[in-house]
């Protein structure tokens, strides 16, 4: 390269000094610093194939980190830490509403005060520009925290429950209560938001929590391990960093809920481990999210929105459109419009764009590249192993039985599969595992709702992609092979809460209660049916009560006269 990467300040000595100090402060084992177009990346230790990055890939000049093993990787040590959190939870410290709000405010303060450090870590892991890192991850966390701060008093309050005739004089309500100690296992593709957004719900619900960030996004994992103990109660909220060994030890422990974000294979392992303790799980998995484009559609708008959602984060988004279903006559138009949009978004040289990320590691790079073998590439297809760059790519005339259609792509490859009509598209979707997301583009709302009614998926967006994730009044989760359970907004609170039914009775009215005591009789059964099964029209019942009150009042007035 003959120039500094775009977005990097033109003062290399200052950057090297600043980043080295940051690395020293974070206690890193290995570092890489960008020293300019001649020197390139300077290692503090010999090159590592897993850590070495080309300057083109790290467009903002970030130190690369090597994540040290957790101090709690052994079984007894991990068990002691879980018990420590459980003891604090049992003390009742996390239950008061005021405490929960204070912790949420502290988390918000952490994001705001250490924004630059957080953005730098995300950028180093995924070669994101700071603007992309902020818009893809940080802004979502701030919105989630603000929602909880504004709605937590209502969410945590007891809700009155409907009563029957036998309990109409009693108090019946549902009281949300925290579950206990929960485990949150984050994902590497959006390492900040997919780790902290569930934590917001766990804190709001009054739980203690252990957070396990993905070891693949090691820079973000490292900064979270540094920052969370500075801002949150260390006896209730804990970070565990590491890889398979640490995660395995965590899963041996007993938790009151586990939320895992990642792939289906590991999701099965998590569920199997949880079953040993009867621990409920929320699994946010993935799948091949289809995108149907109807011929009655604004193709310019559809292709622009699909291009944005598919190639954002280099295709490494669990709800990115995985493939397109459309009539054969639309295929060439779609290819051309996506090509034009890619140029508008990323310029003539996509590889040099600060808005286009890279594949997380070499293993995923090789897996994605292998999906191109034997395919008809209508656009893109360029790869660079040294920088883990894969260009935005479109495949046409794709065989539904080919390898690229058998697994979630999780990369910037977009297959187009031809179908004759919407009926065939619906059957194509239903013949496969239920996806995490489904997208339909059409001017015809009846057609969109027909596809929704006749298919199943974790979520749906009509005439756009991904945007249902941003609405925190909607639950986010999968179904079938794409996961179970949901979170976001109030649904996060509900996921980490037990909805406890409460009925408070008085010690009077025993004449009615005798109906349920032995010995039984036909008369008792008849009265029980009346009290428990009789349905009343609420409006008429209120009118009857009003008439009775008027009659009683009339009698009282008459007596006084």
PDB file of N, CA and C in Angstrom, residues 164-262:
ATOM      1  N   UNK A 164     -62.570 -15.418  39.541  1.00  0.00           N
ATOM      2  CA  UNK A 164     -63.877 -16.044  39.359  1.00  0.00           C
ATOM      3  C   UNK A 164     -64.757 -15.743  40.571  1.00  0.00           C
ATOM      4  N   UNK A 165     -65.956 -16.318  40.594  1.00  0.00           N
ATOM      5  CA  UNK A 165     -66.889 -16.015  41.676  1.00  0.00           C
ATOM      6  C   UNK A 165     -66.361 -16.468  43.035  1.00  0.00           C
ATOM      7  N   UNK A 166     -65.617 -17.573  43.051  1.00  0.00           N
ATOM      8  CA  UNK A 166     -65.092 -18.073  44.319  1.00  0.00           C
ATOM      9  C   UNK A 166     -63.999 -17.179  44.893  1.00  0.00           C
ATOM     10  N   UNK A 167     -63.339 -16.405  44.034  1.00  0.00           N
ATOM     11  CA  UNK A 167     -62.201 -15.592  44.494  1.00  0.00           C
ATOM     12  C   UNK A 167     -62.445 -14.097  44.303  1.00  0.00           C
ATOM     13  N   UNK A 168     -63.690 -13.713  44.021  1.00  0.00           N
ATOM     14  CA  UNK A 168     -63.943 -12.313  43.694  1.00  0.00           C
ATOM     15  C   UNK A 168     -63.673 -11.373  44.873  1.00  0.00           C
ATOM     16  N   UNK A 169     -63.689 -11.890  46.095  1.00  0.00           N
ATOM     17  CA  UNK A 169     -63.410 -11.054  47.253  1.00  0.00           C
ATOM     18  C   UNK A 169     -61.940 -11.132  47.685  1.00  0.00           C
ATOM     19  N   UNK A 170     -61.132 -11.902  46.934  1.00  0.00           N
ATOM     20  CA  UNK A 170     -59.723 -12.084  47.285  1.00  0.00           C
ATOM     21  C   UNK A 170     -58.836 -11.203  46.407  1.00  0.00           C
ATOM     22  N   UNK A 171     -57.557 -11.226  46.701  1.00  0.00           N
ATOM     23  CA  UNK A 171     -56.582 -10.469  45.911  1.00  0.00           C
ATOM     24  C   UNK A 171     -55.799 -11.442  45.031  1.00  0.00           C
ATOM     25  N   UNK A 172     -55.878 -11.252  43.717  1.00  0.00           N
ATOM     26  CA  UNK A 172     -55.168 -12.111  42.764  1.00  0.00           C
ATOM     27  C   UNK A 172     -54.288 -11.237  41.868  1.00  0.00           C
ATOM     28  N   UNK A 173     -53.030 -11.598  41.763  1.00  0.00           N
ATOM     29  CA  UNK A 173     -52.116 -10.811  40.927  1.00  0.00           C
ATOM     30  C   UNK A 173     -50.935 -11.661  40.476  1.00  0.00           C
ATOM     31  N   UNK A 174     -50.216 -11.149  39.486  1.00  0.00           N
ATOM     32  CA  UNK A 174     -48.992 -11.784  38.988  1.00  0.00           C
ATOM     33  C   UNK A 174     -47.821 -10.889  39.364  1.00  0.00           C
ATOM     34  N   UNK A 175     -46.865 -11.449  40.087  1.00  0.00           N
ATOM     35  CA  UNK A 175     -45.702 -10.688  40.552  1.00  0.00           C
ATOM     36  C   UNK A 175     -44.440 -11.188  39.840  1.00  0.00           C
ATOM     37  N   UNK A 176     -43.842 -10.378  38.966  1.00  0.00           N
ATOM     38  CA  UNK A 176     -42.575 -10.797  38.357  1.00  0.00           C
ATOM     39  C   UNK A 176     -41.479 -10.882  39.418  1.00  0.00           C
ATOM     40  N   UNK A 177     -40.721 -11.965  39.394  1.00  0.00           N
ATOM     41  CA  UNK A 177     -39.614 -12.097  40.327  1.00  0.00           C
ATOM     42  C   UNK A 177     -38.368 -12.567  39.576  1.00  0.00           C
ATOM     43  N   UNK A 178     -37.185 -12.152  40.019  1.00  0.00           N
ATOM     44  CA  UNK A 178     -35.950 -12.567  39.342  1.00  0.00           C
ATOM     45  C   UNK A 178     -35.726 -14.063  39.471  1.00  0.00           C
ATOM     46  N   UNK A 179     -35.032 -14.621  38.487  1.00  0.00           N
ATOM     47  CA  UNK A 179     -34.796 -16.062  38.468  1.00  0.00           C
ATOM     48  C   UNK A 179     -33.667 -16.477  39.391  1.00  0.00           C
ATOM     49  N   UNK A 180     -32.595 -15.666  39.430  1.00  0.00           N
ATOM     50  CA  UNK A 180     -31.436 -16.022  40.243  1.00  0.00           C
ATOM     51  C   UNK A 180     -30.146 -15.647  39.547  1.00  0.00           C
ATOM     52  N   UNK A 181     -29.296 -16.635  39.293  1.00  0.00           N
ATOM     53  CA  UNK A 181     -28.025 -16.411  38.593  1.00  0.00           C
ATOM     54  C   UNK A 181     -28.179 -16.924  37.167  1.00  0.00           C
ATOM     55  N   UNK A 182     -27.992 -16.047  36.190  1.00  0.00           N
ATOM     56  CA  UNK A 182     -28.185 -16.418  34.791  1.00  0.00           C
ATOM     57  C   UNK A 182     -26.852 -16.361  34.056  1.00  0.00           C
ATOM     58  N   UNK A 183     -26.773 -17.112  32.973  1.00  0.00           N
ATOM     59  CA  UNK A 183     -25.576 -17.150  32.129  1.00  0.00           C
ATOM     60  C   UNK A 183     -25.921 -16.607  30.758  1.00  0.00           C
ATOM     61  N   UNK A 184     -25.106 -15.672  30.277  1.00  0.00           N
ATOM     62  CA  UNK A 184     -25.288 -15.083  28.953  1.00  0.00           C
ATOM     63  C   UNK A 184     -24.042 -15.382  28.130  1.00  0.00           C
ATOM     64  N   UNK A 185     -24.211 -16.111  27.044  1.00  0.00           N
ATOM     65  CA  UNK A 185     -23.097 -16.450  26.155  1.00  0.00           C
ATOM     66  C   UNK A 185     -23.276 -15.660  24.864  1.00  0.00           C
ATOM     67  N   UNK A 186     -22.378 -14.703  24.636  1.00  0.00           N
ATOM     68  CA  UNK A 186     -22.497 -13.803  23.499  1.00  0.00           C
ATOM     69  C   UNK A 186     -21.937 -14.381  22.213  1.00  0.00           C
ATOM     70  N   UNK A 187     -22.115 -13.634  21.133  1.00  0.00           N
ATOM     71  CA  UNK A 187     -21.661 -14.045  19.803  1.00  0.00           C
ATOM     72  C   UNK A 187     -20.575 -13.105  19.305  1.00  0.00           C
ATOM     73  N   UNK A 188     -19.814 -13.574  18.317  1.00  0.00           N
ATOM     74  CA  UNK A 188     -18.671 -12.793  17.835  1.00  0.00           C
ATOM     75  C   UNK A 188     -19.033 -11.801  16.744  1.00  0.00           C
ATOM     76  N   UNK A 189     -20.154 -12.004  16.043  1.00  0.00           N
ATOM     77  CA  UNK A 189     -20.416 -11.174  14.861  1.00  0.00           C
ATOM     78  C   UNK A 189     -20.878  -9.762  15.216  1.00  0.00           C
ATOM     79  N   UNK A 190     -21.594  -9.626  16.317  1.00  0.00           N
ATOM     80  CA  UNK A 190     -21.908  -8.312  16.894  1.00  0.00           C
ATOM     81  C   UNK A 190     -21.569  -8.432  18.376  1.00  0.00           C
ATOM     82  N   UNK A 191     -20.298  -8.397  18.699  1.00  0.00           N
ATOM     83  CA  UNK A 191     -19.844  -8.830  20.031  1.00  0.00           C
ATOM     84  C   UNK A 191     -20.265  -7.929  21.174  1.00  0.00           C
ATOM     85  N   UNK A 192     -20.602  -6.692  20.885  1.00  0.00           N
ATOM     86  CA  UNK A 192     -21.001  -5.768  21.946  1.00  0.00           C
ATOM     87  C   UNK A 192     -22.499  -5.872  22.207  1.00  0.00           C
ATOM     88  N   UNK A 193     -23.302  -5.688  21.174  1.00  0.00           N
ATOM     89  CA  UNK A 193     -24.748  -5.645  21.372  1.00  0.00           C
ATOM     90  C   UNK A 193     -25.311  -7.024  21.730  1.00  0.00           C
ATOM     91  N   UNK A 194     -24.809  -8.092  21.125  1.00  0.00           N
ATOM     92  CA  UNK A 194     -25.358  -9.417  21.401  1.00  0.00           C
ATOM     93  C   UNK A 194     -24.907  -9.975  22.740  1.00  0.00           C
ATOM     94  N   UNK A 195     -23.957  -9.305  23.370  1.00  0.00           N
ATOM     95  CA  UNK A 195     -23.532  -9.691  24.713  1.00  0.00           C
ATOM     96  C   UNK A 195     -24.218  -8.843  25.776  1.00  0.00           C
ATOM     97  N   UNK A 196     -24.297  -7.532  25.521  1.00  0.00           N
ATOM     98  CA  UNK A 196     -24.828  -6.633  26.548  1.00  0.00           C
ATOM     99  C   UNK A 196     -26.342  -6.467  26.511  1.00  0.00           C
ATOM    100  N   UNK A 197     -26.964  -6.620  25.349  1.00  0.00           N
ATOM    101  CA  UNK A 197     -28.418  -6.437  25.311  1.00  0.00           C
ATOM    102  C   UNK A 197     -29.145  -7.444  26.204  1.00  0.00           C
ATOM    103  N   UNK A 198     -28.766  -8.716  26.198  1.00  0.00           N
ATOM    104  CA  UNK A 198     -29.392  -9.621  27.177  1.00  0.00           C
ATOM    105  C   UNK A 198     -29.062  -9.250  28.620  1.00  0.00           C
ATOM    106  N   UNK A 199     -27.855  -8.729  28.847  1.00  0.00           N
ATOM    107  CA  UNK A 199     -27.474  -8.336  30.209  1.00  0.00           C
ATOM    108  C   UNK A 199     -28.370  -7.225  30.725  1.00  0.00           C
ATOM    109  N   UNK A 200     -28.766  -6.309  29.857  1.00  0.00           N
ATOM    110  CA  UNK A 200     -29.683  -5.238  30.260  1.00  0.00           C
ATOM    111  C   UNK A 200     -30.970  -5.845  30.812  1.00  0.00           C
ATOM    112  N   UNK A 201     -31.503  -6.849  30.119  1.00  0.00           N
ATOM    113  CA  UNK A 201     -32.719  -7.504  30.596  1.00  0.00           C
ATOM    114  C   UNK A 201     -32.519  -8.249  31.899  1.00  0.00           C
ATOM    115  N   UNK A 202     -31.357  -8.896  32.040  1.00  0.00           N
ATOM    116  CA  UNK A 202     -31.073  -9.643  33.270  1.00  0.00           C
ATOM    117  C   UNK A 202     -30.974  -8.711  34.466  1.00  0.00           C
ATOM    118  N   UNK A 203     -30.307  -7.573  34.290  1.00  0.00           N
ATOM    119  CA  UNK A 203     -30.196  -6.590  35.371  1.00  0.00           C
ATOM    120  C   UNK A 203     -31.568  -6.028  35.718  1.00  0.00           C
ATOM    121  N   UNK A 204     -32.328  -5.654  34.686  1.00  0.00           N
ATOM    122  CA  UNK A 204     -33.649  -5.065  34.911  1.00  0.00           C
ATOM    123  C   UNK A 204     -34.561  -6.012  35.681  1.00  0.00           C
ATOM    124  N   UNK A 205     -34.434  -7.302  35.419  1.00  0.00           N
ATOM    125  CA  UNK A 205     -35.289  -8.283  36.093  1.00  0.00           C
ATOM    126  C   UNK A 205     -34.808  -8.614  37.499  1.00  0.00           C
ATOM    127  N   UNK A 206     -33.620  -8.114  37.883  1.00  0.00           N
ATOM    128  CA  UNK A 206     -33.143  -8.299  39.250  1.00  0.00           C
ATOM    129  C   UNK A 206     -32.255  -9.502  39.470  1.00  0.00           C
ATOM    130  N   UNK A 207     -31.652 -10.030  38.402  1.00  0.00           N
ATOM    131  CA  UNK A 207     -30.818 -11.220  38.511  1.00  0.00           C
ATOM    132  C   UNK A 207     -29.350 -10.886  38.749  1.00  0.00           C
ATOM    133  N   UNK A 208     -28.597 -11.884  39.163  1.00  0.00           N
ATOM    134  CA  UNK A 208     -27.144 -11.871  39.039  1.00  0.00           C
ATOM    135  C   UNK A 208     -26.811 -12.513  37.701  1.00  0.00           C
ATOM    136  N   UNK A 209     -25.661 -12.174  37.125  1.00  0.00           N
ATOM    137  CA  UNK A 209     -25.363 -12.675  35.782  1.00  0.00           C
ATOM    138  C   UNK A 209     -23.877 -12.912  35.586  1.00  0.00           C
ATOM    139  N   UNK A 210     -23.572 -13.996  34.882  1.00  0.00           N
ATOM    140  CA  UNK A 210     -22.229 -14.236  34.358  1.00  0.00           C
ATOM    141  C   UNK A 210     -22.296 -14.058  32.850  1.00  0.00           C
ATOM    142  N   UNK A 211     -21.391 -13.258  32.330  1.00  0.00           N
ATOM    143  CA  UNK A 211     -21.356 -12.954  30.905  1.00  0.00           C
ATOM    144  C   UNK A 211     -20.132 -13.612  30.293  1.00  0.00           C
ATOM    145  N   UNK A 212     -20.338 -14.383  29.243  1.00  0.00           N
ATOM    146  CA  UNK A 212     -19.239 -15.031  28.521  1.00  0.00           C
ATOM    147  C   UNK A 212     -19.212 -14.489  27.092  1.00  0.00           C
ATOM    148  N   UNK A 213     -18.340 -13.489  26.812  1.00  0.00           N
ATOM    149  CA  UNK A 213     -18.221 -12.999  25.434  1.00  0.00           C
ATOM    150  C   UNK A 213     -17.559 -14.049  24.546  1.00  0.00           C
ATOM    151  N   UNK A 214     -17.741 -13.902  23.249  1.00  0.00           N
ATOM    152  CA  UNK A 214     -17.081 -14.816  22.320  1.00  0.00           C
ATOM    153  C   UNK A 214     -15.586 -14.551  22.287  1.00  0.00           C
ATOM    154  N   UNK A 215     -14.806 -15.630  22.324  1.00  0.00           N
ATOM    155  CA  UNK A 215     -13.353 -15.495  22.268  1.00  0.00           C
ATOM    156  C   UNK A 215     -12.872 -15.098  20.877  1.00  0.00           C
ATOM    157  N   UNK A 216     -13.728 -15.251  19.852  1.00  0.00           N
ATOM    158  CA  UNK A 216     -13.313 -14.877  18.499  1.00  0.00           C
ATOM    159  C   UNK A 216     -13.237 -13.362  18.346  1.00  0.00           C
ATOM    160  N   UNK A 217     -14.084 -12.636  19.043  1.00  0.00           N
ATOM    161  CA  UNK A 217     -14.005 -11.168  19.072  1.00  0.00           C
ATOM    162  C   UNK A 217     -13.257 -10.777  20.335  1.00  0.00           C
ATOM    163  N   UNK A 218     -11.959 -11.066  20.327  1.00  0.00           N
ATOM    164  CA  UNK A 218     -11.186 -10.995  21.565  1.00  0.00           C
ATOM    165  C   UNK A 218     -10.958  -9.574  22.052  1.00  0.00           C
ATOM    166  N   UNK A 219     -10.909  -8.607  21.157  1.00  0.00           N
ATOM    167  CA  UNK A 219     -10.712  -7.227  21.596  1.00  0.00           C
ATOM    168  C   UNK A 219     -11.921  -6.713  22.369  1.00  0.00           C
ATOM    169  N   UNK A 220     -13.117  -7.025  21.850  1.00  0.00           N
ATOM    170  CA  UNK A 220     -14.337  -6.626  22.550  1.00  0.00           C
ATOM    171  C   UNK A 220     -14.467  -7.372  23.871  1.00  0.00           C
ATOM    172  N   UNK A 221     -14.122  -8.655  23.875  1.00  0.00           N
ATOM    173  CA  UNK A 221     -14.156  -9.427  25.121  1.00  0.00           C
ATOM    174  C   UNK A 221     -13.226  -8.817  26.158  1.00  0.00           C
ATOM    175  N   UNK A 222     -12.070  -8.380  25.720  1.00  0.00           N
ATOM    176  CA  UNK A 222     -11.081  -7.810  26.637  1.00  0.00           C
ATOM    177  C   UNK A 222     -11.564  -6.489  27.229  1.00  0.00           C
ATOM    178  N   UNK A 223     -12.132  -5.623  26.397  1.00  0.00           N
ATOM    179  CA  UNK A 223     -12.569  -4.323  26.907  1.00  0.00           C
ATOM    180  C   UNK A 223     -13.775  -4.496  27.826  1.00  0.00           C
ATOM    181  N   UNK A 224     -14.645  -5.473  27.547  1.00  0.00           N
ATOM    182  CA  UNK A 224     -15.765  -5.738  28.452  1.00  0.00           C
ATOM    183  C   UNK A 224     -15.270  -6.237  29.801  1.00  0.00           C
ATOM    184  N   UNK A 225     -14.244  -7.088  29.775  1.00  0.00           N
ATOM    185  CA  UNK A 225     -13.685  -7.594  31.032  1.00  0.00           C
ATOM    186  C   UNK A 225     -13.046  -6.491  31.847  1.00  0.00           C
ATOM    187  N   UNK A 226     -12.550  -5.467  31.178  1.00  0.00           N
ATOM    188  CA  UNK A 226     -11.958  -4.337  31.896  1.00  0.00           C
ATOM    189  C   UNK A 226     -13.023  -3.397  32.444  1.00  0.00           C
ATOM    190  N   UNK A 227     -14.048  -3.119  31.629  1.00  0.00           N
ATOM    191  CA  UNK A 227     -14.982  -2.044  31.972  1.00  0.00           C
ATOM    192  C   UNK A 227     -16.112  -2.470  32.911  1.00  0.00           C
ATOM    193  N   UNK A 228     -16.710  -3.627  32.681  1.00  0.00           N
ATOM    194  CA  UNK A 228     -17.879  -3.998  33.481  1.00  0.00           C
ATOM    195  C   UNK A 228     -17.603  -4.008  34.984  1.00  0.00           C
ATOM    196  N   UNK A 229     -16.461  -4.542  35.445  1.00  0.00           N
ATOM    197  CA  UNK A 229     -16.205  -4.495  36.894  1.00  0.00           C
ATOM    198  C   UNK A 229     -16.026  -3.076  37.435  1.00  0.00           C
ATOM    199  N   UNK A 230     -15.660  -2.134  36.572  1.00  0.00           N
ATOM    200  CA  UNK A 230     -15.490  -0.752  37.019  1.00  0.00           C
ATOM    201  C   UNK A 230     -16.826  -0.053  37.239  1.00  0.00           C
ATOM    202  N   UNK A 231     -17.862  -0.497  36.535  1.00  0.00           N
ATOM    203  CA  UNK A 231     -19.131   0.224  36.563  1.00  0.00           C
ATOM    204  C   UNK A 231     -20.261  -0.547  37.252  1.00  0.00           C
ATOM    205  N   UNK A 232     -20.205  -1.871  37.232  1.00  0.00           N
ATOM    206  CA  UNK A 232     -21.284  -2.669  37.814  1.00  0.00           C
ATOM    207  C   UNK A 232     -20.841  -3.347  39.103  1.00  0.00           C
ATOM    208  N   UNK A 233     -21.815  -3.776  39.892  1.00  0.00           N
ATOM    209  CA  UNK A 233     -21.552  -4.474  41.147  1.00  0.00           C
ATOM    210  C   UNK A 233     -20.822  -5.788  40.858  1.00  0.00           C
ATOM    211  N   UNK A 234     -19.598  -5.909  41.336  1.00  0.00           N
ATOM    212  CA  UNK A 234     -18.769  -7.071  41.022  1.00  0.00           C
ATOM    213  C   UNK A 234     -19.234  -8.344  41.718  1.00  0.00           C
ATOM    214  N   UNK A 235     -20.060  -8.218  42.734  1.00  0.00           N
ATOM    215  CA  UNK A 235     -20.565  -9.402  43.423  1.00  0.00           C
ATOM    216  C   UNK A 235     -21.830  -9.958  42.778  1.00  0.00           C
ATOM    217  N   UNK A 236     -22.327  -9.256  41.757  1.00  0.00           N
ATOM    218  CA  UNK A 236     -23.537  -9.705  41.076  1.00  0.00           C
ATOM    219  C   UNK A 236     -23.333  -9.939  39.585  1.00  0.00           C
ATOM    220  N   UNK A 237     -22.371  -9.244  38.988  1.00  0.00           N
ATOM    221  CA  UNK A 237     -22.181  -9.325  37.545  1.00  0.00           C
ATOM    222  C   UNK A 237     -20.712  -9.603  37.259  1.00  0.00           C
ATOM    223  N   UNK A 238     -20.464 -10.633  36.477  1.00  0.00           N
ATOM    224  CA  UNK A 238     -19.107 -11.125  36.300  1.00  0.00           C
ATOM    225  C   UNK A 238     -18.864 -11.494  34.840  1.00  0.00           C
ATOM    226  N   UNK A 239     -17.655 -11.225  34.360  1.00  0.00           N
ATOM    227  CA  UNK A 239     -17.228 -11.597  33.012  1.00  0.00           C
ATOM    228  C   UNK A 239     -16.291 -12.797  33.100  1.00  0.00           C
ATOM    229  N   UNK A 240     -16.508 -13.772  32.239  1.00  0.00           N
ATOM    230  CA  UNK A 240     -15.576 -14.892  32.096  1.00  0.00           C
ATOM    231  C   UNK A 240     -15.105 -14.919  30.652  1.00  0.00           C
ATOM    232  N   UNK A 241     -13.813 -14.722  30.433  1.00  0.00           N
ATOM    233  CA  UNK A 241     -13.240 -14.794  29.097  1.00  0.00           C
ATOM    234  C   UNK A 241     -12.546 -16.126  28.892  1.00  0.00           C
ATOM    235  N   UNK A 242     -12.403 -16.500  27.644  1.00  0.00           N
ATOM    236  CA  UNK A 242     -11.743 -17.749  27.323  1.00  0.00           C
ATOM    237  C   UNK A 242     -12.434 -18.452  26.175  1.00  0.00           C
ATOM    238  N   UNK A 243     -12.077 -19.710  25.957  1.00  0.00           N
ATOM    239  CA  UNK A 243     -12.597 -20.454  24.827  1.00  0.00           C
ATOM    240  C   UNK A 243     -13.433 -21.644  25.230  1.00  0.00           C
ATOM    241  N   UNK A 244     -13.188 -22.760  24.566  1.00  0.00           N
ATOM    242  CA  UNK A 244     -13.996 -23.959  24.778  1.00  0.00           C
ATOM    243  C   UNK A 244     -13.877 -24.465  26.212  1.00  0.00           C
ATOM    244  N   UNK A 245     -12.676 -24.449  26.765  1.00  0.00           N
ATOM    245  CA  UNK A 245     -12.470 -24.975  28.115  1.00  0.00           C
ATOM    246  C   UNK A 245     -13.291 -24.202  29.139  1.00  0.00           C
ATOM    247  N   UNK A 246     -13.236 -22.876  29.053  1.00  0.00           N
ATOM    248  CA  UNK A 246     -13.975 -22.050  30.015  1.00  0.00           C
ATOM    249  C   UNK A 246     -15.488 -22.215  29.837  1.00  0.00           C
ATOM    250  N   UNK A 247     -15.928 -22.250  28.575  1.00  0.00           N
ATOM    251  CA  UNK A 247     -17.359 -22.411  28.320  1.00  0.00           C
ATOM    252  C   UNK A 247     -17.856 -23.764  28.817  1.00  0.00           C
ATOM    253  N   UNK A 248     -17.049 -24.791  28.621  1.00  0.00           N
ATOM    254  CA  UNK A 248     -17.413 -26.126  29.098  1.00  0.00           C
ATOM    255  C   UNK A 248     -17.571 -26.147  30.612  1.00  0.00           C
ATOM    256  N   UNK A 249     -16.647 -25.509  31.308  1.00  0.00           N
ATOM    257  CA  UNK A 249     -16.740 -25.459  32.773  1.00  0.00           C
ATOM    258  C   UNK A 249     -17.960 -24.661  33.216  1.00  0.00           C
ATOM    259  N   UNK A 250     -18.250 -23.579  32.511  1.00  0.00           N
ATOM    260  CA  UNK A 250     -19.440 -22.797  32.845  1.00  0.00           C
ATOM    261  C   UNK A 250     -20.701 -23.641  32.706  1.00  0.00           C
ATOM    262  N   UNK A 251     -20.782 -24.403  31.626  1.00  0.00           N
ATOM    263  CA  UNK A 251     -21.989 -25.187  31.371  1.00  0.00           C
ATOM    264  C   UNK A 251     -22.159 -26.345  32.343  1.00  0.00           C
ATOM    265  N   UNK A 252     -21.116 -26.679  33.077  1.00  0.00           N
ATOM    266  CA  UNK A 252     -21.249 -27.703  34.118  1.00  0.00           C
ATOM    267  C   UNK A 252     -21.927 -27.156  35.372  1.00  0.00           C
ATOM    268  N   UNK A 253     -21.951 -25.829  35.501  1.00  0.00           N
ATOM    269  CA  UNK A 253     -22.518 -25.205  36.696  1.00  0.00           C
ATOM    270  C   UNK A 253     -24.042 -25.126  36.583  1.00  0.00           C
ATOM    271  N   UNK A 254     -24.674 -24.944  37.717  1.00  0.00           N
ATOM    272  CA  UNK A 254     -26.131 -24.790  37.720  1.00  0.00           C
ATOM    273  C   UNK A 254     -26.498 -23.320  37.645  1.00  0.00           C
ATOM    274  N   UNK A 255     -27.265 -22.978  36.633  1.00  0.00           N
ATOM    275  CA  UNK A 255     -27.776 -21.619  36.475  1.00  0.00           C
ATOM    276  C   UNK A 255     -29.299 -21.663  36.501  1.00  0.00           C
ATOM    277  N   UNK A 256     -29.891 -20.496  36.633  1.00  0.00           N
ATOM    278  CA  UNK A 256     -31.348 -20.406  36.646  1.00  0.00           C
ATOM    279  C   UNK A 256     -31.917 -20.060  35.275  1.00  0.00           C
ATOM    280  N   UNK A 257     -31.054 -19.652  34.367  1.00  0.00           N
ATOM    281  CA  UNK A 257     -31.429 -19.456  32.966  1.00  0.00           C
ATOM    282  C   UNK A 257     -30.139 -19.300  32.172  1.00  0.00           C
ATOM    283  N   UNK A 258     -30.145 -19.792  30.943  1.00  0.00           N
ATOM    284  CA  UNK A 258     -29.008 -19.607  30.038  1.00  0.00           C
ATOM    285  C   UNK A 258     -29.526 -19.008  28.744  1.00  0.00           C
ATOM    286  N   UNK A 259     -28.915 -17.907  28.314  1.00  0.00           N
ATOM    287  CA  UNK A 259     -29.216 -17.332  27.007  1.00  0.00           C
ATOM    288  C   UNK A 259     -27.962 -17.452  26.149  1.00  0.00           C
ATOM    289  N   UNK A 260     -28.098 -18.170  25.050  1.00  0.00           N
ATOM    290  CA  UNK A 260     -26.969 -18.405  24.145  1.00  0.00           C
ATOM    291  C   UNK A 260     -27.285 -17.853  22.764  1.00  0.00           C
ATOM    292  N   UNK A 261     -26.333 -17.128  22.189  1.00  0.00           N
ATOM    293  CA  UNK A 261     -26.441 -16.652  20.816  1.00  0.00           C
ATOM    294  C   UNK A 261     -25.320 -17.279  20.005  1.00  0.00           C
ATOM    295  N   UNK A 262     -25.663 -17.963  18.925  1.00  0.00           N
ATOM    296  CA  UNK A 262     -24.633 -18.601  18.119  1.00  0.00           C
ATOM    297  C   UNK A 262     -25.232 -19.603  17.154  1.00  0.00           C
TER     298      UNK A 262
END
